[in-house]
């Protein structure tokens, strides 16, 4: 059977979120000025793509870009990553006592057409990073259509290793076809999977809903949908 036909494993929380360490996994690429235009209004830039999973300390200023992926550039803000990389939002959940801590690193998953490479190579490397940092639960945020496939495969892999996951995404058909344990679907343009643009409340609400899915989803393939007019 192919990876999408097998029922994904479901790993319930082993302890409350208030006692758990949260890892954030993105498909955004670390900014490299030698790889051409990567700012707002930059065209699609394949040179900015990365091919190896990475971890990056949350202690410094994370400068991540999504110009290398197929997102809706009219609505994706390259200058403000909070719509597709909710690190600042997650920090607020820690301050509120909702989550014990954010892991010492954030993690990057390459987008890859080859499902086998994602499952047998990239997912294994990301799992090792999470285990080394003591991550208990993970939030996965894809951007482009292939990002959604790669992150869905990773979610299934991490759950099989005992790490509870929730995927925040905007490509419902892809994620539900792949099948993930928990999915928060935002009916936003690709590139805004974590929040409505220019809306602090949306950032907090979306992540809180994702965390509630981690706590309350009863079975695998649980989807919750958000639909907000961006106009």
PDB file of N, CA and C in Angstrom, residues 11-92:
ATOM      1  N   UNK A  11      -1.031   9.659  17.826  1.00  0.00           N
ATOM      2  CA  UNK A  11      -0.337   9.676  19.110  1.00  0.00           C
ATOM      3  C   UNK A  11      -0.984  10.719  20.023  1.00  0.00           C
ATOM      4  N   UNK A  12      -1.779  10.296  20.999  1.00  0.00           N
ATOM      5  CA  UNK A  12      -2.389  11.263  21.930  1.00  0.00           C
ATOM      6  C   UNK A  12      -1.314  11.984  22.746  1.00  0.00           C
ATOM      7  N   UNK A  13      -1.680  13.142  23.273  1.00  0.00           N
ATOM      8  CA  UNK A  13      -0.744  13.861  24.137  1.00  0.00           C
ATOM      9  C   UNK A  13      -0.351  12.979  25.323  1.00  0.00           C
ATOM     10  N   UNK A  14       0.928  12.991  25.636  1.00  0.00           N
ATOM     11  CA  UNK A  14       1.410  12.206  26.765  1.00  0.00           C
ATOM     12  C   UNK A  14       1.352  12.997  28.071  1.00  0.00           C
ATOM     13  N   UNK A  15       1.253  14.318  27.959  1.00  0.00           N
ATOM     14  CA  UNK A  15       1.120  15.177  29.126  1.00  0.00           C
ATOM     15  C   UNK A  15       0.459  16.472  28.686  1.00  0.00           C
ATOM     16  N   UNK A  16      -0.047  17.270  29.603  1.00  0.00           N
ATOM     17  CA  UNK A  16      -0.710  18.516  29.213  1.00  0.00           C
ATOM     18  C   UNK A  16       0.235  19.450  28.450  1.00  0.00           C
ATOM     19  N   UNK A  17      -0.342  20.315  27.606  1.00  0.00           N
ATOM     20  CA  UNK A  17       0.490  21.265  26.872  1.00  0.00           C
ATOM     21  C   UNK A  17       1.259  22.181  27.819  1.00  0.00           C
ATOM     22  N   UNK A  18       0.679  22.466  28.962  1.00  0.00           N
ATOM     23  CA  UNK A  18       1.357  23.324  29.931  1.00  0.00           C
ATOM     24  C   UNK A  18       2.619  22.682  30.490  1.00  0.00           C
ATOM     25  N   UNK A  19       2.806  21.397  30.189  1.00  0.00           N
ATOM     26  CA  UNK A  19       4.022  20.696  30.617  1.00  0.00           C
ATOM     27  C   UNK A  19       4.827  20.214  29.411  1.00  0.00           C
ATOM     28  N   UNK A  20       4.461  20.669  28.220  1.00  0.00           N
ATOM     29  CA  UNK A  20       5.056  20.145  26.992  1.00  0.00           C
ATOM     30  C   UNK A  20       5.937  21.174  26.303  1.00  0.00           C
ATOM     31  N   UNK A  21       6.935  20.678  25.586  1.00  0.00           N
ATOM     32  CA  UNK A  21       7.791  21.525  24.754  1.00  0.00           C
ATOM     33  C   UNK A  21       7.308  21.437  23.314  1.00  0.00           C
ATOM     34  N   UNK A  22       7.103  22.600  22.707  1.00  0.00           N
ATOM     35  CA  UNK A  22       6.522  22.705  21.370  1.00  0.00           C
ATOM     36  C   UNK A  22       7.597  22.998  20.332  1.00  0.00           C
ATOM     37  N   UNK A  23       7.589  22.224  19.252  1.00  0.00           N
ATOM     38  CA  UNK A  23       8.471  22.480  18.126  1.00  0.00           C
ATOM     39  C   UNK A  23       7.677  23.019  16.943  1.00  0.00           C
ATOM     40  N   UNK A  24       8.260  23.966  16.211  1.00  0.00           N
ATOM     41  CA  UNK A  24       7.622  24.549  15.026  1.00  0.00           C
ATOM     42  C   UNK A  24       8.411  24.121  13.796  1.00  0.00           C
ATOM     43  N   UNK A  25       7.707  23.549  12.819  1.00  0.00           N
ATOM     44  CA  UNK A  25       8.355  23.040  11.609  1.00  0.00           C
ATOM     45  C   UNK A  25       7.796  23.789  10.409  1.00  0.00           C
ATOM     46  N   UNK A  26       8.678  24.385   9.620  1.00  0.00           N
ATOM     47  CA  UNK A  26       8.290  25.211   8.489  1.00  0.00           C
ATOM     48  C   UNK A  26       8.909  24.679   7.201  1.00  0.00           C
ATOM     49  N   UNK A  27       8.393  25.165   6.073  1.00  0.00           N
ATOM     50  CA  UNK A  27       9.039  24.893   4.793  1.00  0.00           C
ATOM     51  C   UNK A  27       9.691  26.159   4.238  1.00  0.00           C
ATOM     52  N   UNK A  28       9.733  27.223   5.046  1.00  0.00           N
ATOM     53  CA  UNK A  28      10.395  28.455   4.640  1.00  0.00           C
ATOM     54  C   UNK A  28      11.916  28.273   4.664  1.00  0.00           C
ATOM     55  N   UNK A  29      12.595  29.041   3.815  1.00  0.00           N
ATOM     56  CA  UNK A  29      14.045  28.905   3.674  1.00  0.00           C
ATOM     57  C   UNK A  29      14.777  30.033   4.397  1.00  0.00           C
ATOM     58  N   UNK A  30      15.878  29.717   5.068  1.00  0.00           N
ATOM     59  CA  UNK A  30      16.709  30.786   5.641  1.00  0.00           C
ATOM     60  C   UNK A  30      17.194  31.732   4.549  1.00  0.00           C
ATOM     61  N   UNK A  31      17.123  33.012   4.825  1.00  0.00           N
ATOM     62  CA  UNK A  31      17.519  34.016   3.844  1.00  0.00           C
ATOM     63  C   UNK A  31      19.017  33.946   3.570  1.00  0.00           C
ATOM     64  N   UNK A  32      19.369  33.946   2.294  1.00  0.00           N
ATOM     65  CA  UNK A  32      20.761  33.957   1.854  1.00  0.00           C
ATOM     66  C   UNK A  32      20.898  35.035   0.783  1.00  0.00           C
ATOM     67  N   UNK A  33      21.566  36.143   1.093  1.00  0.00           N
ATOM     68  CA  UNK A  33      21.648  37.249   0.129  1.00  0.00           C
ATOM     69  C   UNK A  33      22.345  36.887  -1.172  1.00  0.00           C
ATOM     70  N   UNK A  34      23.092  35.788  -1.161  1.00  0.00           N
ATOM     71  CA  UNK A  34      23.786  35.371  -2.385  1.00  0.00           C
ATOM     72  C   UNK A  34      22.873  34.616  -3.357  1.00  0.00           C
ATOM     73  N   UNK A  35      21.614  34.380  -2.957  1.00  0.00           N
ATOM     74  CA  UNK A  35      20.716  33.582  -3.802  1.00  0.00           C
ATOM     75  C   UNK A  35      19.674  34.403  -4.545  1.00  0.00           C
ATOM     76  N   UNK A  36      19.942  35.683  -4.726  1.00  0.00           N
ATOM     77  CA  UNK A  36      19.057  36.506  -5.539  1.00  0.00           C
ATOM     78  C   UNK A  36      17.906  37.116  -4.766  1.00  0.00           C
ATOM     79  N   UNK A  37      16.971  37.779  -5.473  1.00  0.00           N
ATOM     80  CA  UNK A  37      15.866  38.490  -4.819  1.00  0.00           C
ATOM     81  C   UNK A  37      14.988  37.555  -3.994  1.00  0.00           C
ATOM     82  N   UNK A  38      14.734  37.958  -2.755  1.00  0.00           N
ATOM     83  CA  UNK A  38      13.910  37.146  -1.862  1.00  0.00           C
ATOM     84  C   UNK A  38      12.996  37.997  -1.000  1.00  0.00           C
ATOM     85  N   UNK A  39      12.873  39.275  -1.318  1.00  0.00           N
ATOM     86  CA  UNK A  39      12.039  40.163  -0.528  1.00  0.00           C
ATOM     87  C   UNK A  39      10.653  40.328  -1.109  1.00  0.00           C
ATOM     88  N   UNK A  40       9.906  41.292  -0.554  1.00  0.00           N
ATOM     89  CA  UNK A  40       8.574  41.567  -1.051  1.00  0.00           C
ATOM     90  C   UNK A  40       8.626  41.944  -2.535  1.00  0.00           C
ATOM     91  N   UNK A  41       7.673  41.440  -3.306  1.00  0.00           N
ATOM     92  CA  UNK A  41       7.559  41.666  -4.752  1.00  0.00           C
ATOM     93  C   UNK A  41       8.605  40.908  -5.559  1.00  0.00           C
ATOM     94  N   UNK A  42       9.430  40.092  -4.929  1.00  0.00           N
ATOM     95  CA  UNK A  42      10.385  39.269  -5.677  1.00  0.00           C
ATOM     96  C   UNK A  42       9.630  38.182  -6.424  1.00  0.00           C
ATOM     97  N   UNK A  43      10.052  37.849  -7.634  1.00  0.00           N
ATOM     98  CA  UNK A  43       9.408  36.751  -8.357  1.00  0.00           C
ATOM     99  C   UNK A  43       9.798  35.408  -7.749  1.00  0.00           C
ATOM    100  N   UNK A  44       9.145  34.366  -8.226  1.00  0.00           N
ATOM    101  CA  UNK A  44       9.532  33.023  -7.798  1.00  0.00           C
ATOM    102  C   UNK A  44      11.022  32.830  -8.023  1.00  0.00           C
ATOM    103  N   UNK A  45      11.718  32.324  -7.009  1.00  0.00           N
ATOM    104  CA  UNK A  45      13.172  32.211  -7.064  1.00  0.00           C
ATOM    105  C   UNK A  45      13.581  30.801  -6.657  1.00  0.00           C
ATOM    106  N   UNK A  46      13.760  29.929  -7.644  1.00  0.00           N
ATOM    107  CA  UNK A  46      14.123  28.543  -7.358  1.00  0.00           C
ATOM    108  C   UNK A  46      15.485  28.433  -6.695  1.00  0.00           C
ATOM    109  N   UNK A  47      16.351  29.411  -6.914  1.00  0.00           N
ATOM    110  CA  UNK A  47      17.694  29.362  -6.337  1.00  0.00           C
ATOM    111  C   UNK A  47      17.667  29.443  -4.816  1.00  0.00           C
ATOM    112  N   UNK A  48      16.587  29.977  -4.265  1.00  0.00           N
ATOM    113  CA  UNK A  48      16.490  30.117  -2.812  1.00  0.00           C
ATOM    114  C   UNK A  48      16.012  28.849  -2.125  1.00  0.00           C
ATOM    115  N   UNK A  49      15.665  27.843  -2.886  1.00  0.00           N
ATOM    116  CA  UNK A  49      15.177  26.587  -2.319  1.00  0.00           C
ATOM    117  C   UNK A  49      16.278  25.897  -1.521  1.00  0.00           C
ATOM    118  N   UNK A  50      15.897  25.184  -0.461  1.00  0.00           N
ATOM    119  CA  UNK A  50      16.873  24.402   0.313  1.00  0.00           C
ATOM    120  C   UNK A  50      16.539  22.924   0.170  1.00  0.00           C
ATOM    121  N   UNK A  51      17.555  22.088   0.350  1.00  0.00           N
ATOM    122  CA  UNK A  51      17.402  20.663   0.048  1.00  0.00           C
ATOM    123  C   UNK A  51      17.714  19.757   1.226  1.00  0.00           C
ATOM    124  N   UNK A  52      18.145  20.312   2.342  1.00  0.00           N
ATOM    125  CA  UNK A  52      18.428  19.518   3.526  1.00  0.00           C
ATOM    126  C   UNK A  52      17.636  20.068   4.708  1.00  0.00           C
ATOM    127  N   UNK A  53      17.047  19.203   5.537  1.00  0.00           N
ATOM    128  CA  UNK A  53      16.393  19.704   6.742  1.00  0.00           C
ATOM    129  C   UNK A  53      17.367  20.511   7.591  1.00  0.00           C
ATOM    130  N   UNK A  54      16.847  21.530   8.268  1.00  0.00           N
ATOM    131  CA  UNK A  54      17.723  22.358   9.095  1.00  0.00           C
ATOM    132  C   UNK A  54      17.062  22.622  10.448  1.00  0.00           C
ATOM    133  N   UNK A  55      17.890  22.978  11.411  1.00  0.00           N
ATOM    134  CA  UNK A  55      17.405  23.542  12.669  1.00  0.00           C
ATOM    135  C   UNK A  55      18.086  24.886  12.848  1.00  0.00           C
ATOM    136  N   UNK A  56      17.354  25.829  13.403  1.00  0.00           N
ATOM    137  CA  UNK A  56      17.864  27.186  13.568  1.00  0.00           C
ATOM    138  C   UNK A  56      17.453  27.688  14.936  1.00  0.00           C
ATOM    139  N   UNK A  57      18.411  28.233  15.667  1.00  0.00           N
ATOM    140  CA  UNK A  57      18.151  28.673  17.029  1.00  0.00           C
ATOM    141  C   UNK A  57      17.072  29.751  17.069  1.00  0.00           C
ATOM    142  N   UNK A  58      16.197  29.649  18.062  1.00  0.00           N
ATOM    143  CA  UNK A  58      15.183  30.688  18.249  1.00  0.00           C
ATOM    144  C   UNK A  58      15.758  31.873  19.002  1.00  0.00           C
ATOM    145  N   UNK A  59      17.005  31.764  19.465  1.00  0.00           N
ATOM    146  CA  UNK A  59      17.604  32.844  20.227  1.00  0.00           C
ATOM    147  C   UNK A  59      17.926  34.062  19.396  1.00  0.00           C
ATOM    148  N   UNK A  60      18.201  33.868  18.110  1.00  0.00           N
ATOM    149  CA  UNK A  60      18.504  34.993  17.243  1.00  0.00           C
ATOM    150  C   UNK A  60      17.288  35.397  16.434  1.00  0.00           C
ATOM    151  N   UNK A  61      17.485  36.337  15.537  1.00  0.00           N
ATOM    152  CA  UNK A  61      16.414  36.796  14.667  1.00  0.00           C
ATOM    153  C   UNK A  61      16.302  35.848  13.485  1.00  0.00           C
ATOM    154  N   UNK A  62      15.204  35.101  13.409  1.00  0.00           N
ATOM    155  CA  UNK A  62      15.003  34.179  12.308  1.00  0.00           C
ATOM    156  C   UNK A  62      14.557  34.955  11.075  1.00  0.00           C
ATOM    157  N   UNK A  63      15.333  34.864  10.014  1.00  0.00           N
ATOM    158  CA  UNK A  63      14.977  35.527   8.762  1.00  0.00           C
ATOM    159  C   UNK A  63      14.685  34.453   7.726  1.00  0.00           C
ATOM    160  N   UNK A  64      13.413  34.099   7.628  1.00  0.00           N
ATOM    161  CA  UNK A  64      12.987  33.036   6.732  1.00  0.00           C
ATOM    162  C   UNK A  64      12.134  33.626   5.619  1.00  0.00           C
ATOM    163  N   UNK A  65      12.231  33.044   4.414  1.00  0.00           N
ATOM    164  CA  UNK A  65      11.502  33.567   3.258  1.00  0.00           C
ATOM    165  C   UNK A  65      10.777  32.425   2.553  1.00  0.00           C
ATOM    166  N   UNK A  66       9.696  32.774   1.841  1.00  0.00           N
ATOM    167  CA  UNK A  66       8.941  31.766   1.095  1.00  0.00           C
ATOM    168  C   UNK A  66       8.906  32.089  -0.395  1.00  0.00           C
ATOM    169  N   UNK A  67       9.877  32.858  -0.858  1.00  0.00           N
ATOM    170  CA  UNK A  67       9.899  33.256  -2.264  1.00  0.00           C
ATOM    171  C   UNK A  67      10.238  32.092  -3.185  1.00  0.00           C
ATOM    172  N   UNK A  68      10.733  30.984  -2.621  1.00  0.00           N
ATOM    173  CA  UNK A  68      11.114  29.827  -3.431  1.00  0.00           C
ATOM    174  C   UNK A  68       9.962  28.855  -3.642  1.00  0.00           C
ATOM    175  N   UNK A  69       8.773  29.166  -3.117  1.00  0.00           N
ATOM    176  CA  UNK A  69       7.656  28.233  -3.234  1.00  0.00           C
ATOM    177  C   UNK A  69       6.504  28.877  -3.994  1.00  0.00           C
ATOM    178  N   UNK A  70       5.598  28.040  -4.498  1.00  0.00           N
ATOM    179  CA  UNK A  70       4.471  28.511  -5.287  1.00  0.00           C
ATOM    180  C   UNK A  70       3.333  28.992  -4.419  1.00  0.00           C
ATOM    181  N   UNK A  71       3.444  30.217  -3.892  1.00  0.00           N
ATOM    182  CA  UNK A  71       2.391  30.803  -3.071  1.00  0.00           C
ATOM    183  C   UNK A  71       1.738  31.943  -3.848  1.00  0.00           C
ATOM    184  N   UNK A  72       0.606  32.421  -3.350  1.00  0.00           N
ATOM    185  CA  UNK A  72      -0.092  33.525  -3.995  1.00  0.00           C
ATOM    186  C   UNK A  72       0.561  34.833  -3.551  1.00  0.00           C
ATOM    187  N   UNK A  73       1.458  35.333  -4.365  1.00  0.00           N
ATOM    188  CA  UNK A  73       2.281  36.467  -3.973  1.00  0.00           C
ATOM    189  C   UNK A  73       1.493  37.744  -3.726  1.00  0.00           C
ATOM    190  N   UNK A  74       0.328  37.858  -4.308  1.00  0.00           N
ATOM    191  CA  UNK A  74      -0.499  39.041  -4.075  1.00  0.00           C
ATOM    192  C   UNK A  74      -0.881  39.157  -2.605  1.00  0.00           C
ATOM    193  N   UNK A  75      -1.038  38.022  -1.940  1.00  0.00           N
ATOM    194  CA  UNK A  75      -1.517  38.012  -0.556  1.00  0.00           C
ATOM    195  C   UNK A  75      -0.466  37.579   0.456  1.00  0.00           C
ATOM    196  N   UNK A  76       0.664  37.041   0.007  1.00  0.00           N
ATOM    197  CA  UNK A  76       1.699  36.566   0.930  1.00  0.00           C
ATOM    198  C   UNK A  76       2.692  37.700   1.195  1.00  0.00           C
ATOM    199  N   UNK A  77       2.827  38.078   2.441  1.00  0.00           N
ATOM    200  CA  UNK A  77       3.713  39.173   2.815  1.00  0.00           C
ATOM    201  C   UNK A  77       5.104  38.625   3.108  1.00  0.00           C
ATOM    202  N   UNK A  78       6.067  38.883   2.226  1.00  0.00           N
ATOM    203  CA  UNK A  78       7.422  38.370   2.402  1.00  0.00           C
ATOM    204  C   UNK A  78       8.162  39.083   3.539  1.00  0.00           C
ATOM    205  N   UNK A  79       7.685  40.272   3.923  1.00  0.00           N
ATOM    206  CA  UNK A  79       8.361  41.037   4.967  1.00  0.00           C
ATOM    207  C   UNK A  79       7.933  40.619   6.367  1.00  0.00           C
ATOM    208  N   UNK A  80       6.764  40.044   6.477  1.00  0.00           N
ATOM    209  CA  UNK A  80       6.209  39.708   7.787  1.00  0.00           C
ATOM    210  C   UNK A  80       5.868  38.224   7.821  1.00  0.00           C
ATOM    211  N   UNK A  81       6.696  37.460   8.496  1.00  0.00           N
ATOM    212  CA  UNK A  81       6.557  36.001   8.479  1.00  0.00           C
ATOM    213  C   UNK A  81       5.486  35.482   9.423  1.00  0.00           C
ATOM    214  N   UNK A  82       4.858  36.337  10.207  1.00  0.00           N
ATOM    215  CA  UNK A  82       3.911  35.852  11.223  1.00  0.00           C
ATOM    216  C   UNK A  82       2.715  35.141  10.611  1.00  0.00           C
ATOM    217  N   UNK A  83       2.423  35.380   9.336  1.00  0.00           N
ATOM    218  CA  UNK A  83       1.271  34.750   8.696  1.00  0.00           C
ATOM    219  C   UNK A  83       1.549  33.300   8.320  1.00  0.00           C
ATOM    220  N   UNK A  84       2.836  32.948   8.244  1.00  0.00           N
ATOM    221  CA  UNK A  84       3.178  31.583   7.853  1.00  0.00           C
ATOM    222  C   UNK A  84       4.276  30.975   8.722  1.00  0.00           C
ATOM    223  N   UNK A  85       4.680  31.703   9.779  1.00  0.00           N
ATOM    224  CA  UNK A  85       5.693  31.191  10.702  1.00  0.00           C
ATOM    225  C   UNK A  85       5.394  31.758  12.083  1.00  0.00           C
ATOM    226  N   UNK A  86       4.563  31.081  12.895  1.00  0.00           N
ATOM    227  CA  UNK A  86       4.003  31.685  14.108  1.00  0.00           C
ATOM    228  C   UNK A  86       4.898  31.602  15.347  1.00  0.00           C
ATOM    229  N   UNK A  87       6.167  31.945  15.205  1.00  0.00           N
ATOM    230  CA  UNK A  87       7.066  31.862  16.357  1.00  0.00           C
ATOM    231  C   UNK A  87       6.699  32.898  17.419  1.00  0.00           C
ATOM    232  N   UNK A  88       6.465  34.137  17.017  1.00  0.00           N
ATOM    233  CA  UNK A  88       6.100  35.160  17.991  1.00  0.00           C
ATOM    234  C   UNK A  88       4.772  34.818  18.661  1.00  0.00           C
ATOM    235  N   UNK A  89       3.849  34.279  17.901  1.00  0.00           N
ATOM    236  CA  UNK A  89       2.567  33.864  18.464  1.00  0.00           C
ATOM    237  C   UNK A  89       2.766  32.757  19.492  1.00  0.00           C
ATOM    238  N   UNK A  90       3.635  31.799  19.161  1.00  0.00           N
ATOM    239  CA  UNK A  90       3.913  30.705  20.100  1.00  0.00           C
ATOM    240  C   UNK A  90       4.560  31.222  21.377  1.00  0.00           C
ATOM    241  N   UNK A  91       5.416  32.218  21.244  1.00  0.00           N
ATOM    242  CA  UNK A  91       6.025  32.818  22.438  1.00  0.00           C
ATOM    243  C   UNK A  91       4.959  33.387  23.364  1.00  0.00           C
ATOM    244  N   UNK A  92       3.915  33.955  22.787  1.00  0.00           N
ATOM    245  CA  UNK A  92       2.843  34.510  23.620  1.00  0.00           C
ATOM    246  C   UNK A  92       2.088  33.401  24.348  1.00  0.00           C
TER     247      UNK A  92
END
